[in-house]
Coordinates of C-alpha atoms and ligand atoms in Angstrom, one line a residue:
X1 CA -5.9 24.3 -25.1
X2 CA -2.3 26.2 -24.9
X3 CA -0.6 23.5 -22.8
X4 CA -3.4 20.8 -22.6
X5 CA -1.7 17.8 -23.7
X6 CA -0.7 17.3 -20.6
X7 CA 3.2 17.8 -19.1
X8 CA 3.8 13.9 -20.2
X9 CA 4.0 14.6 -23.9
X10 CA 5.4 18.2 -23.5
X11 CA 8.3 17.1 -22.1
X12 CA 8.7 14.9 -25.3
X13 CA 8.1 16.6 -27.9
X14 CA 11.8 17.5 -28.6
X15 CA 12.9 14.2 -28.0
X16 CA 12.2 11.6 -31.1
X17 CA 9.6 9.3 -31.5
X18 CA 11.2 5.8 -30.1
X19 CA 11.3 7.4 -27.0
X20 CA 7.9 8.7 -27.5
X21 CA 6.2 4.9 -28.2
X22 CA 8.7 3.8 -25.2
X23 CA 7.1 6.5 -23.4
X24 CA 3.4 5.8 -24.1
X25 CA 3.5 2.0 -23.4
X26 CA 5.4 2.9 -20.4
X27 CA 2.3 5.4 -19.6
X28 CA -0.1 2.5 -20.3
X29 CA 1.5 0.1 -18.2
X30 CA 0.7 3.3 -15.5
X31 CA -2.7 3.1 -16.2
X32 CA -2.7 -0.2 -15.5
X33 CA -1.5 -0.3 -12.6
X34 CA -2.7 2.6 -10.5
X35 CA -5.2 0.7 -8.7
X36 CA -3.5 -2.5 -8.1
X37 CA -0.7 -1.4 -6.3
X38 CA -0.1 1.9 -4.7
X39 CA -1.3 1.9 -1.2
X40 CA -0.6 1.4 2.4
X41 CA -2.0 -1.5 3.7
X42 CA -2.6 -0.2 7.3
X43 CA -3.7 3.4 6.4
X44 CA -7.6 3.8 6.6
X45 CA -6.7 7.2 5.0
X46 CA -8.7 7.1 1.8
X47 CA -6.3 7.8 -1.2
X48 CA -8.1 9.9 -3.8
X49 CA -7.0 10.9 -7.5
X50 CA -10.2 10.4 -8.7
X51 CA -10.0 11.6 -12.0
X52 CA -6.9 9.5 -12.7
X53 CA -8.6 6.6 -11.5
X54 CA -11.6 6.6 -13.2
X55 CA -9.7 6.9 -16.7
X56 CA -7.5 4.1 -15.8
X57 CA -11.2 2.2 -15.5
X58 CA -12.3 3.1 -18.9
X59 CA -8.7 1.9 -20.0
X60 CA -9.3 -1.2 -18.6
X61 CA -12.0 -1.8 -20.6
X62 CA -10.8 -1.3 -24.1
X63 CA -7.6 -3.5 -23.1
X64 CA -9.8 -6.4 -22.0
X65 CA -8.6 -9.0 -19.7
X66 CA -5.8 -10.5 -21.7
X67 CA -2.9 -8.2 -20.6
X68 CA -3.0 -9.9 -17.3
X69 CA -1.7 -13.2 -18.0
X70 CA 0.5 -13.1 -20.6
X71 CA 2.5 -10.1 -18.6
X72 CA 5.1 -12.0 -17.0
X73 CA 8.2 -12.5 -19.0
X74 CA 9.8 -14.7 -16.7
X75 CA 9.8 -18.5 -17.7
X76 CA 6.1 -19.9 -17.3
X77 CA 6.1 -21.1 -13.8
X78 CA 3.4 -22.8 -12.0
X79 CA 1.5 -20.5 -10.2
X80 CA 1.2 -21.1 -6.6
X81 CA -2.6 -20.3 -5.8
X82 CA -3.0 -23.1 -9.0
X83 CA -5.2 -25.4 -6.6
X84 CA -7.5 -22.7 -6.1
X85 CA -9.2 -23.4 -9.4
X86 CA -12.9 -23.5 -9.7
X87 CA -13.0 -23.2 -5.7
X88 CA -15.7 -21.1 -4.2
X89 CA -14.1 -17.8 -2.8
X90 CA -16.6 -15.1 -0.9
X91 CA -14.8 -12.1 0.0
X92 CA -16.4 -9.6 2.6
X93 CA -15.0 -6.2 2.9
X94 CA -16.2 -3.7 5.3
X95 CA -16.3 -1.1 2.5
X96 CA -15.9 -0.5 -1.2
X97 CA -13.4 2.8 -1.4
X98 CA -9.9 3.9 -2.6
X99 CA -8.2 3.2 0.9
X100 CA -5.7 0.0 1.8
X101 CA -8.0 -3.0 2.9
X102 CA -10.4 -3.1 0.0
X103 CA -7.8 -2.4 -2.8
X104 CA -6.2 -4.9 -1.1
X105 CA -8.8 -7.5 -1.0
X106 CA -9.3 -6.7 -4.6
X107 CA -5.6 -7.7 -5.7
X108 CA -6.4 -11.1 -4.0
X109 CA -9.7 -11.2 -5.9
X110 CA -7.9 -10.7 -9.1
X111 CA -5.1 -13.5 -8.1
X112 CA -7.5 -16.0 -7.8
X113 CA -9.4 -15.1 -10.7
X114 CA -6.1 -15.7 -12.8
X115 CA -5.9 -19.1 -11.5
X116 CA -9.8 -19.9 -12.4
X117 CA -11.2 -19.7 -8.8
X118 CA -15.0 -18.5 -8.6
X119 CA -14.6 -14.9 -6.7
X120 CA -17.8 -13.5 -5.3
X121 CA -17.5 -9.9 -3.7
X122 CA -19.7 -8.5 -1.2
X123 CA -19.7 -4.9 0.8
X124 CA -20.9 -5.0 4.2
X125 CA -21.0 -1.2 5.3
X126 CA -23.0 1.8 3.7
X127 CA -21.2 3.6 0.7
X128 CA -18.4 6.7 1.9
X129 CA -17.2 7.4 -1.4
X130 CA -18.7 8.7 -4.2
X131 CA -21.2 6.6 -6.7
X132 CA -18.3 7.1 -9.8
X133 CA -16.1 5.5 -7.5
X134 CA -18.2 2.4 -6.3
X135 CA -19.3 2.6 -10.1
X136 CA -15.8 2.3 -11.2
X137 CA -14.7 -0.3 -8.6
X138 CA -17.9 -2.3 -9.1
X139 CA -17.1 -2.2 -12.9
X140 CA -13.4 -3.5 -12.7
X141 CA -14.4 -6.6 -10.8
X142 CA -17.1 -7.6 -13.1
X143 CA -14.6 -6.8 -16.1
X144 CA -12.3 -9.6 -14.5
X145 CA -15.1 -12.3 -13.7
X146 CA -15.3 -11.2 -10.1
X147 CA -19.1 -11.4 -9.0
X148 CA -20.4 -8.4 -7.2
X149 CA -23.6 -9.5 -4.2
X150 CA -25.8 -7.4 -2.4
X151 CA -24.0 -7.9 1.5
X152 CA -27.4 -8.9 2.9
X153 CA -29.2 -11.1 0.5
X154 CA -30.3 -14.5 0.1
X155 CA -27.4 -15.1 -2.7
X156 CA -24.9 -13.9 -0.1
X157 CA -25.6 -16.3 2.5
X158 CA -26.3 -19.0 0.1
X159 CA -22.7 -18.2 -1.2
X160 CA -21.4 -18.4 1.8
X161 CA -22.8 -21.7 2.8
X162 CA -21.7 -23.0 -0.5
X163 CA -18.2 -21.6 -0.2
X164 CA -14.8 -23.6 0.3
X165 CA -13.4 -20.3 1.6
X166 CA -14.9 -17.0 2.7
X167 CA -12.1 -13.9 3.6
X168 CA -13.1 -11.5 6.0
X169 CA -11.1 -8.3 5.6
X170 CA -10.4 -6.2 8.3
X171 CA -11.8 -6.6 11.9
X172 CA -14.9 -4.6 11.1
X173 CA -15.8 -6.9 9.0
X174 CA -16.7 -9.0 11.5
X175 CA -19.9 -7.7 11.9
X176 CA -21.5 -9.3 9.0
X177 CA -21.4 -12.3 10.4
X178 CA -24.2 -12.3 13.1
X179 CA -25.7 -9.9 11.0
X180 CA -26.6 -11.6 7.7
X181 CA -25.5 -15.0 8.6
X182 CA -27.7 -15.5 11.7
X183 CA -28.2 -18.9 12.5
X184 CA -25.4 -20.3 10.2
X185 CA -22.8 -18.4 11.5
X186 CA -21.3 -21.7 13.0
X187 CA -21.4 -23.7 9.8
X188 CA -19.5 -21.0 8.1
X189 CA -16.8 -20.5 11.1
X190 CA -14.5 -23.0 10.5
X191 CA -14.1 -22.3 6.6
X192 CA -13.7 -18.2 7.2
X193 CA -9.8 -16.8 6.5
X194 CA -9.7 -13.3 8.6
X195 CA -7.5 -11.1 7.3
X196 CA -6.1 -7.9 9.4
X197 CA -4.4 -5.0 8.6
X198 CA -4.7 -2.6 11.3
X199 CA -3.2 -2.2 14.7
X200 CA -5.3 0.4 16.7
X201 CA -7.3 0.1 19.8
X202 CA -10.5 0.9 18.6
X203 CA -10.7 -2.3 17.1
X204 CA -10.7 -4.2 19.9
X205 CA -14.2 -4.6 20.1
X206 CA -16.2 -7.6 21.1
X207 CA -18.7 -6.3 18.5
X208 CA -16.4 -7.0 16.0
X209 CA -14.0 -9.8 16.8
X210 CA -16.2 -12.1 19.0
X211 CA -15.8 -14.7 16.3
X212 CA -12.4 -14.6 16.3
X213 CA -11.4 -17.8 18.3
X214 CA -13.7 -20.2 16.5
X215 CA -12.4 -18.7 12.6
X216 CA -10.4 -21.3 10.1
X217 CA -7.6 -18.8 10.2
X218 CA -5.9 -15.4 10.7
X219 CA -4.2 -13.7 8.4
X220 CA -1.7 -10.9 9.2
X221 CA 0.2 -8.2 7.2
X222 CA 3.5 -8.2 9.7
X223 CA 4.8 -10.5 13.0
X224 CA 4.6 -7.2 14.8
X225 CA 1.1 -6.8 13.9
X226 CA 0.4 -10.2 14.7
X227 CA 1.6 -9.7 18.0
X228 CA 0.0 -7.1 18.9
X229 CA -3.0 -8.8 17.9
X230 CA -2.5 -11.4 19.8
X231 CA -1.5 -9.6 23.3
X232 CA -4.4 -7.6 22.8
X233 CA -7.1 -9.7 22.2
X234 CA -6.4 -11.5 25.2
X235 CA -5.7 -8.9 27.8
X236 CA -8.5 -6.5 26.6
X237 CA -11.2 -9.1 25.4
X238 CA -10.0 -12.5 26.9
X239 CA -10.7 -14.5 23.6
X240 CA -8.1 -16.8 21.8
X241 CA -6.8 -15.5 18.2
X242 CA -7.2 -18.6 15.8
X243 CA -4.3 -20.0 14.1
X244 CA -2.6 -17.1 12.9
X245 CA -0.1 -16.4 10.0
X246 CA 2.2 -13.4 9.2
X247 CA 2.2 -12.8 5.4
X248 CA 4.4 -10.0 4.2
X249 CA 2.8 -8.3 1.1
X250 CA 4.4 -8.0 -2.5
X251 CA 4.7 -5.5 -4.9
X252 CA 2.6 -5.6 -8.3
X253 CA 4.1 -6.5 -11.4
X254 CA 2.8 -3.4 -12.9
X255 CA 4.6 -1.3 -10.3
X256 CA 7.8 -3.7 -10.7
X257 CA 7.3 -2.8 -14.5
X258 CA 7.5 0.7 -14.3
X259 CA 10.7 0.7 -11.3
X260 CA 12.4 -1.5 -13.7
X261 CA 12.0 1.0 -17.1
X262 CA 14.6 3.5 -17.3
X263 CA 12.8 5.4 -19.5
X264 CA 9.3 5.7 -18.1
X265 CA 11.2 6.4 -14.7
X266 CA 13.4 9.1 -16.3
X267 CA 10.2 10.6 -17.8
X268 CA 8.1 11.0 -14.8
X269 CA 11.4 12.2 -12.7
X270 CA 11.3 15.2 -15.2
X271 CA 7.9 15.7 -15.2
X272 CA 7.4 15.9 -11.0
X273 CA 10.6 17.6 -10.3
X274 CA 9.2 20.3 -13.2
X275 CA 6.1 20.7 -11.5
X276 CA 7.4 20.8 -8.1
X277 CA 9.9 23.2 -8.9
X278 CA 12.8 21.2 -8.1
X279 CA 15.8 21.2 -10.3
X280 CA 17.2 17.6 -11.4
X281 CA 20.3 17.8 -9.1
X282 CA 18.6 18.7 -6.0
X283 CA 18.0 15.8 -3.6
X284 CA 14.6 15.1 -2.7
X285 CA 13.5 13.4 0.8
X286 CA 10.0 12.2 0.5
X287 CA 7.3 11.3 3.2
X288 CA 4.4 9.2 1.3
X289 CA 1.3 8.7 3.4
X290 CA -1.9 10.4 4.2
X291 CA -0.8 13.3 6.2
X292 CA -1.8 12.8 9.9
X293 CA 0.0 12.9 13.0
X294 CA 0.4 9.2 13.3
X295 CA 2.4 9.0 9.8
X296 CA 4.7 11.7 11.7
X297 CA 5.2 14.6 8.9
X298 CA 5.2 17.1 12.0
X299 CA 8.4 15.4 13.4
X300 CA 9.9 14.8 10.0
X301 CA 9.4 18.4 8.9
X302 CA 11.7 19.5 12.4
X303 CA 14.1 16.7 11.4
X304 CA 14.1 18.3 8.1
X305 CA 15.0 21.5 9.7
X306 CA 17.5 20.5 12.0
X307 CA 19.4 19.2 8.8
X308 CA 19.2 22.6 6.8
X309 CA 20.9 23.9 10.1
X310 CA 23.5 21.4 10.3
X311 CA 24.3 21.7 6.7
X312 CA 24.7 25.3 7.3
X313 CA 26.4 25.2 9.9
X314 CA 29.0 22.5 9.3
X315 CA 29.4 24.5 5.5
X316 CA 28.4 21.1 3.8
X317 CA 28.8 21.3 0.5
X318 CA 25.6 19.3 -0.9
X319 CA 23.2 20.1 -3.1
X320 CA 19.8 21.8 -2.2
X321 CA 17.8 19.2 -0.3
X322 CA 13.9 19.1 -0.7
X323 CA 11.4 17.6 1.8
X324 CA 8.3 16.1 -0.3
X325 CA 5.0 15.6 1.6
X326 CA 2.8 13.3 -0.5
X327 CA -0.4 12.8 0.8
X328 CA -1.8 16.2 2.0
X329 CA -5.7 16.2 2.4
X330 CA -6.5 19.8 3.4
X331 CA -10.3 19.0 4.0
X332 CA -9.7 16.0 6.2
X333 CA -6.8 16.9 8.5
X334 CA -7.5 20.8 8.5
X335 CA -5.8 21.5 12.0
X336 CA -2.9 19.9 11.6
X337 CA -1.7 20.6 7.9
X338 CA -2.3 23.9 8.8
X339 CA 0.1 23.5 11.6
X340 CA 2.5 22.2 9.4
X341 CA 2.2 24.7 6.7
X342 CA 2.7 27.1 9.8
X343 CA 6.0 25.2 10.5
X344 CA 7.2 25.8 7.6
X345 CA 6.2 29.9 7.1
X346 CA 7.7 29.9 10.3
X347 CA 11.2 28.8 9.4
X348 CA 11.1 30.1 5.7
X349 CA 11.0 26.5 4.3
X350 CA 8.4 27.1 1.6
X351 CA 11.1 26.6 -1.4
X352 CA 12.2 23.7 0.0
X353 CA 9.2 21.9 1.6
X354 CA 6.5 20.6 -1.1
X355 CA 3.1 19.5 -0.6
X356 CA 1.3 16.9 -2.7
X357 CA -2.5 16.2 -2.3
X358 CA -3.2 12.6 -2.0
X359 CA -2.9 10.1 -4.7
X360 CA -3.2 6.8 -6.0
X361 CA -0.3 7.5 -8.4
X362 CA 2.8 6.9 -5.9
X363 CA 4.9 6.0 -8.8
X364 CA 5.6 9.1 -10.4
X365 CA 7.4 10.2 -6.8
X366 CA 8.6 7.1 -6.2
X367 CA 10.6 7.6 -10.1
X368 CA 11.6 11.4 -8.8
X369 CA 12.9 11.3 -5.2
X370 CA 16.0 10.4 -3.7
X371 CA 15.2 9.2 -0.3
X372 CA 12.1 7.5 1.0
X373 CA 10.9 8.8 4.7
X374 CA 8.8 6.5 6.7
X375 CA 8.0 8.2 9.7
X376 CA 5.2 6.4 11.4
X377 CA 4.8 7.0 15.0
X378 CA 4.3 4.7 18.1
X379 CA 3.7 1.0 17.2
X380 CA 4.7 2.1 13.5
X381 CA 3.5 0.9 10.2
X382 CA 1.4 -2.4 10.4
X383 CA 3.6 -3.2 7.1
X384 CA 4.1 -0.5 5.1
X385 CA 3.7 -1.0 1.5
X386 CA 5.1 2.2 0.3
X387 CA 8.3 0.9 1.7
X388 CA 8.8 -1.8 -0.5
X389 CA 7.5 0.4 -3.1
X390 CA 10.4 2.3 -2.7
X391 CA 12.9 -0.2 -2.4
X392 CA 11.5 -1.4 -5.9
X393 CA 12.5 2.0 -7.1
X394 CA 16.0 1.6 -5.7
X395 CA 15.6 4.4 -3.4
X396 CA 17.2 4.1 0.0
X397 CA 15.1 4.4 3.4
X398 CA 15.1 6.7 6.7
X399 CA 12.0 4.9 8.8
X400 CA 11.3 5.2 12.5
X401 CA 12.8 1.4 14.4
X402 CA 9.0 0.1 14.6
X403 CA 6.3 -1.5 13.5
X404 CA 6.2 -3.3 9.9
X405 CA 9.1 -1.5 8.7
X406 CA 11.6 -3.6 10.9
X407 CA 10.5 -7.1 9.0
X408 CA 11.3 -5.0 5.6
X409 CA 14.1 -2.7 6.0
X410 CA 18.1 -3.9 6.8
X411 CA 19.2 -1.1 9.2
X412 CA 22.8 -0.2 7.8
X413 CA 22.3 -1.4 4.4
X414 CA 18.9 -0.6 2.8
X415 CA 18.0 1.7 5.4
X416 CA 18.9 3.7 8.2
X417 CA 16.4 3.8 11.3
X418 CA 15.9 6.3 13.8
X419 CA 13.2 6.0 17.2
X420 CA 9.9 6.6 16.9
X421 CA 8.6 10.0 18.8
X422 CA 10.9 13.3 19.9
X423 CA 13.8 11.3 20.4
X424 CA 14.1 10.5 16.8
X425 CA 13.9 13.9 15.8
X426 CA 17.6 14.5 15.8
X427 CA 18.9 11.1 14.6
X428 CA 16.2 11.1 11.5
X429 CA 18.3 15.2 10.5
X430 CA 21.8 13.3 11.1
X431 CA 20.5 10.6 8.8
X432 CA 19.4 13.1 6.3
X433 CA 22.4 15.0 6.5
X434 CA 24.3 11.5 6.2
X435 CA 22.8 10.4 2.8
X436 CA 22.7 14.1 1.6
X437 CA 26.3 14.0 1.6
X438 CA 27.5 10.8 0.5
X439 CA 26.1 10.0 -2.8
X440 CA 27.7 6.2 -2.8
X441 CA 25.9 5.2 0.4
X442 CA 22.6 6.3 -0.9
X443 CA 23.1 4.2 -4.3
X444 CA 24.3 1.6 -2.6
X445 CA 21.5 1.2 0.0
X446 CA 19.1 1.5 -3.0
X447 CA 20.7 -1.2 -4.7
X448 CA 20.8 -3.5 -1.7
X449 CA 16.9 -2.7 -1.0
X450 CA 15.9 -3.5 -4.5
X451 CA 17.7 -6.8 -4.0
X452 CA 15.9 -7.6 -1.1
X453 CA 12.4 -6.7 -2.6
X454 CA 13.5 -9.1 -5.6
X455 CA 14.0 -11.8 -3.0
X456 CA 11.0 -11.4 -1.1
X457 CA 9.0 -8.8 -1.7
X458 CA 7.2 -9.7 -5.0
X459 CA 3.4 -10.4 -6.4
X460 CA 4.5 -14.3 -6.8
X461 CA 6.3 -14.2 -3.1
X462 CA 3.1 -12.9 -1.8
X463 CA 1.2 -15.4 -3.8
X464 CA 3.0 -18.0 -2.4
X465 CA 2.6 -17.0 1.5
X466 CA -0.9 -16.7 0.6
X467 CA -0.9 -19.8 -1.3
X468 CA 0.1 -21.5 2.3
X469 CA -2.2 -20.2 4.4
X470 CA -5.2 -21.3 1.9
X471 CA -4.3 -24.3 1.6
X472 CA -4.3 -24.2 5.7
X473 CA -7.8 -23.2 5.8
X474 CA -9.2 -25.8 3.2
X475 CA -7.6 -28.4 5.5
X476 CA -9.0 -27.5 8.6
X477 CA -12.2 -27.1 7.2
X478 CA -12.2 -30.6 5.7
X479 CA -10.9 -31.8 9.0
X480 CA -13.7 -30.1 10.7
X481 CA -16.0 -31.6 8.2
X482 CA -14.6 -35.4 9.0
X483 CA -15.0 -34.5 12.8
X484 CA -18.6 -34.0 13.0
Ligands
NAG1 C1 0.7 -6.7 26.3 O1 -0.2 -5.6 26.4 C2 -0.4 -5.0 27.5 C3 -1.6 -4.3 28.3 O2 -2.8 -4.5 27.0 C4 0.8 -4.4 27.9 O3 1.2 -4.1 29.4 C5 2.3 -5.8 27.6 O4 3.2 -4.7 27.6 C6 1.7 -6.6 26.5 N1 3.1 -6.9 26.2 C7 3.6 -7.2 25.4 C8 4.8 -8.5 25.0 O5 3.3 -6.8 23.8
NAG2 C1 -5.3 20.2 -3.6 O1 -6.2 19.8 -2.4 C2 -6.8 21.1 -2.6 C3 -8.1 20.8 -1.4 O2 -8.2 19.5 -1.1 C4 -7.1 21.8 -3.7 O3 -8.0 22.6 -3.3 C5 -6.2 22.0 -4.4 O4 -6.9 22.5 -5.5 C6 -6.0 20.9 -4.6 N1 -4.5 20.8 -5.5 C7 -4.1 20.2 -7.0 C8 -3.1 20.5 -7.1 O5 -4.9 19.5 -7.1
NAG3 C1 20.4 0.7 13.3 O1 22.1 1.1 12.9 C2 22.7 2.3 13.9 C3 24.1 2.3 12.8 O2 24.6 1.3 13.2 C4 22.7 1.7 15.2 O3 23.1 2.8 15.7 C5 21.0 1.7 15.1 O4 20.9 1.5 17.1 C6 20.6 0.9 14.7 N1 19.0 0.8 15.1 C7 17.9 -0.3 15.1 C8 16.8 0.1 15.7 O5 19.0 -1.4 15.2

């Protein structure tokens, strides 16, 4: 039992009670926000930290649902989603798991519940997660008043027919339409909003998306992804996208609360650095994404290695720099992970490169690093939620000039961009050195990023954007109705 009460507490023991209480407060905030905030909307990799997650689920039960409501210390402003009150909304998820798509749909479910909509959830696919996770996720929804039905039962069909709005989440959820609704498909299509978060070739199958042209609308997380879908559906499948709305995501209130709580941040900073064996004054560059070639951890490590060489060659006076890779999963990407680790040991970087397993709780890492690296390759991120989360923590971003990242950051102001692919290795290593040697620049960029988040990437911004789309879909449905 010696060190049992967890390092969070141990680091605090020397300090005073008021701090303790603050810490506990911020911890409960952390617990509450765990699930809602942190994942990358485009990544399909599930993010595991089951232990934490389930504990959080229990916390929630005790806390009841109030804390969601009176949470906002700003002046009460009308919720842009208020018009959804008493509307019946059916959410169709392709799976129930701790991965980006389903968690985002759950976030929408809770936003709708907050304004008094009736929300029904169905999961179309077989379970991929353990029973514990499914149970915990379903429970979380039931606690917030979301009804959970079987995807294939009569209840689901009746709900689809009665609903004011049906949200299909991800391309794959399209299979549900024919499989379950059968002869009713045409009646339901006009009120379907199809929410798409992916930019990968294998989604362009008629089997999934053949009804796309006739739905009420499509909602996509970035312009890059929307253009990609428009082009690909036309070129590959010969179908036309419906009215398509780009909706950039926003940070949850819970994440912002931690990001803006100095004490919480400091505690997390010290705790995480201690656990990684990194000194407080060292500089940490972190890439937080599920480990896979598409996310570019290999190229980042090459850049990092080049930076170490540059610093040594030029005899630059900088604190020791570290690379942290959060999102490791030895079981899923064994070959790639082994390659990364071999690269580290071949270049004697063991003391400078740290691997952290996949986790839902990215806030502690965001609180304890100096720079976020977003190195997604090829078409880049579809949106890349970790980018706005990092900016909330006043971190500068070193990102690939691709995909949604370009729609979030301002090159030179909040971020320094480098090309995707091998030609990005040297530019990224130069940017690493630039930020390592220039404290002023680093801090200013972080501040500018934070300001940008406050201007456009908060939960209420996202709610406003979603509200506009939902209004359009309801209108569209009404028109169809009066025409027929
Ligand atoms: C559209 O897709 C085709 C191939 O499917 C590609 O050659 C072309 O460059 C794309 N156009 C745009 C504007 O992305
Ligand atoms: C990380 O995951 C690996 C296997 O996936 C496991 O063996 C290891 O104990 C985990 N590390 C931590 C710190 O949880
Ligand atoms: C970002 O800014 C740098 C410096 O101004 C410039 O060299 C680079 O081309 C820019 N990259 C993009 C993608 O705009």
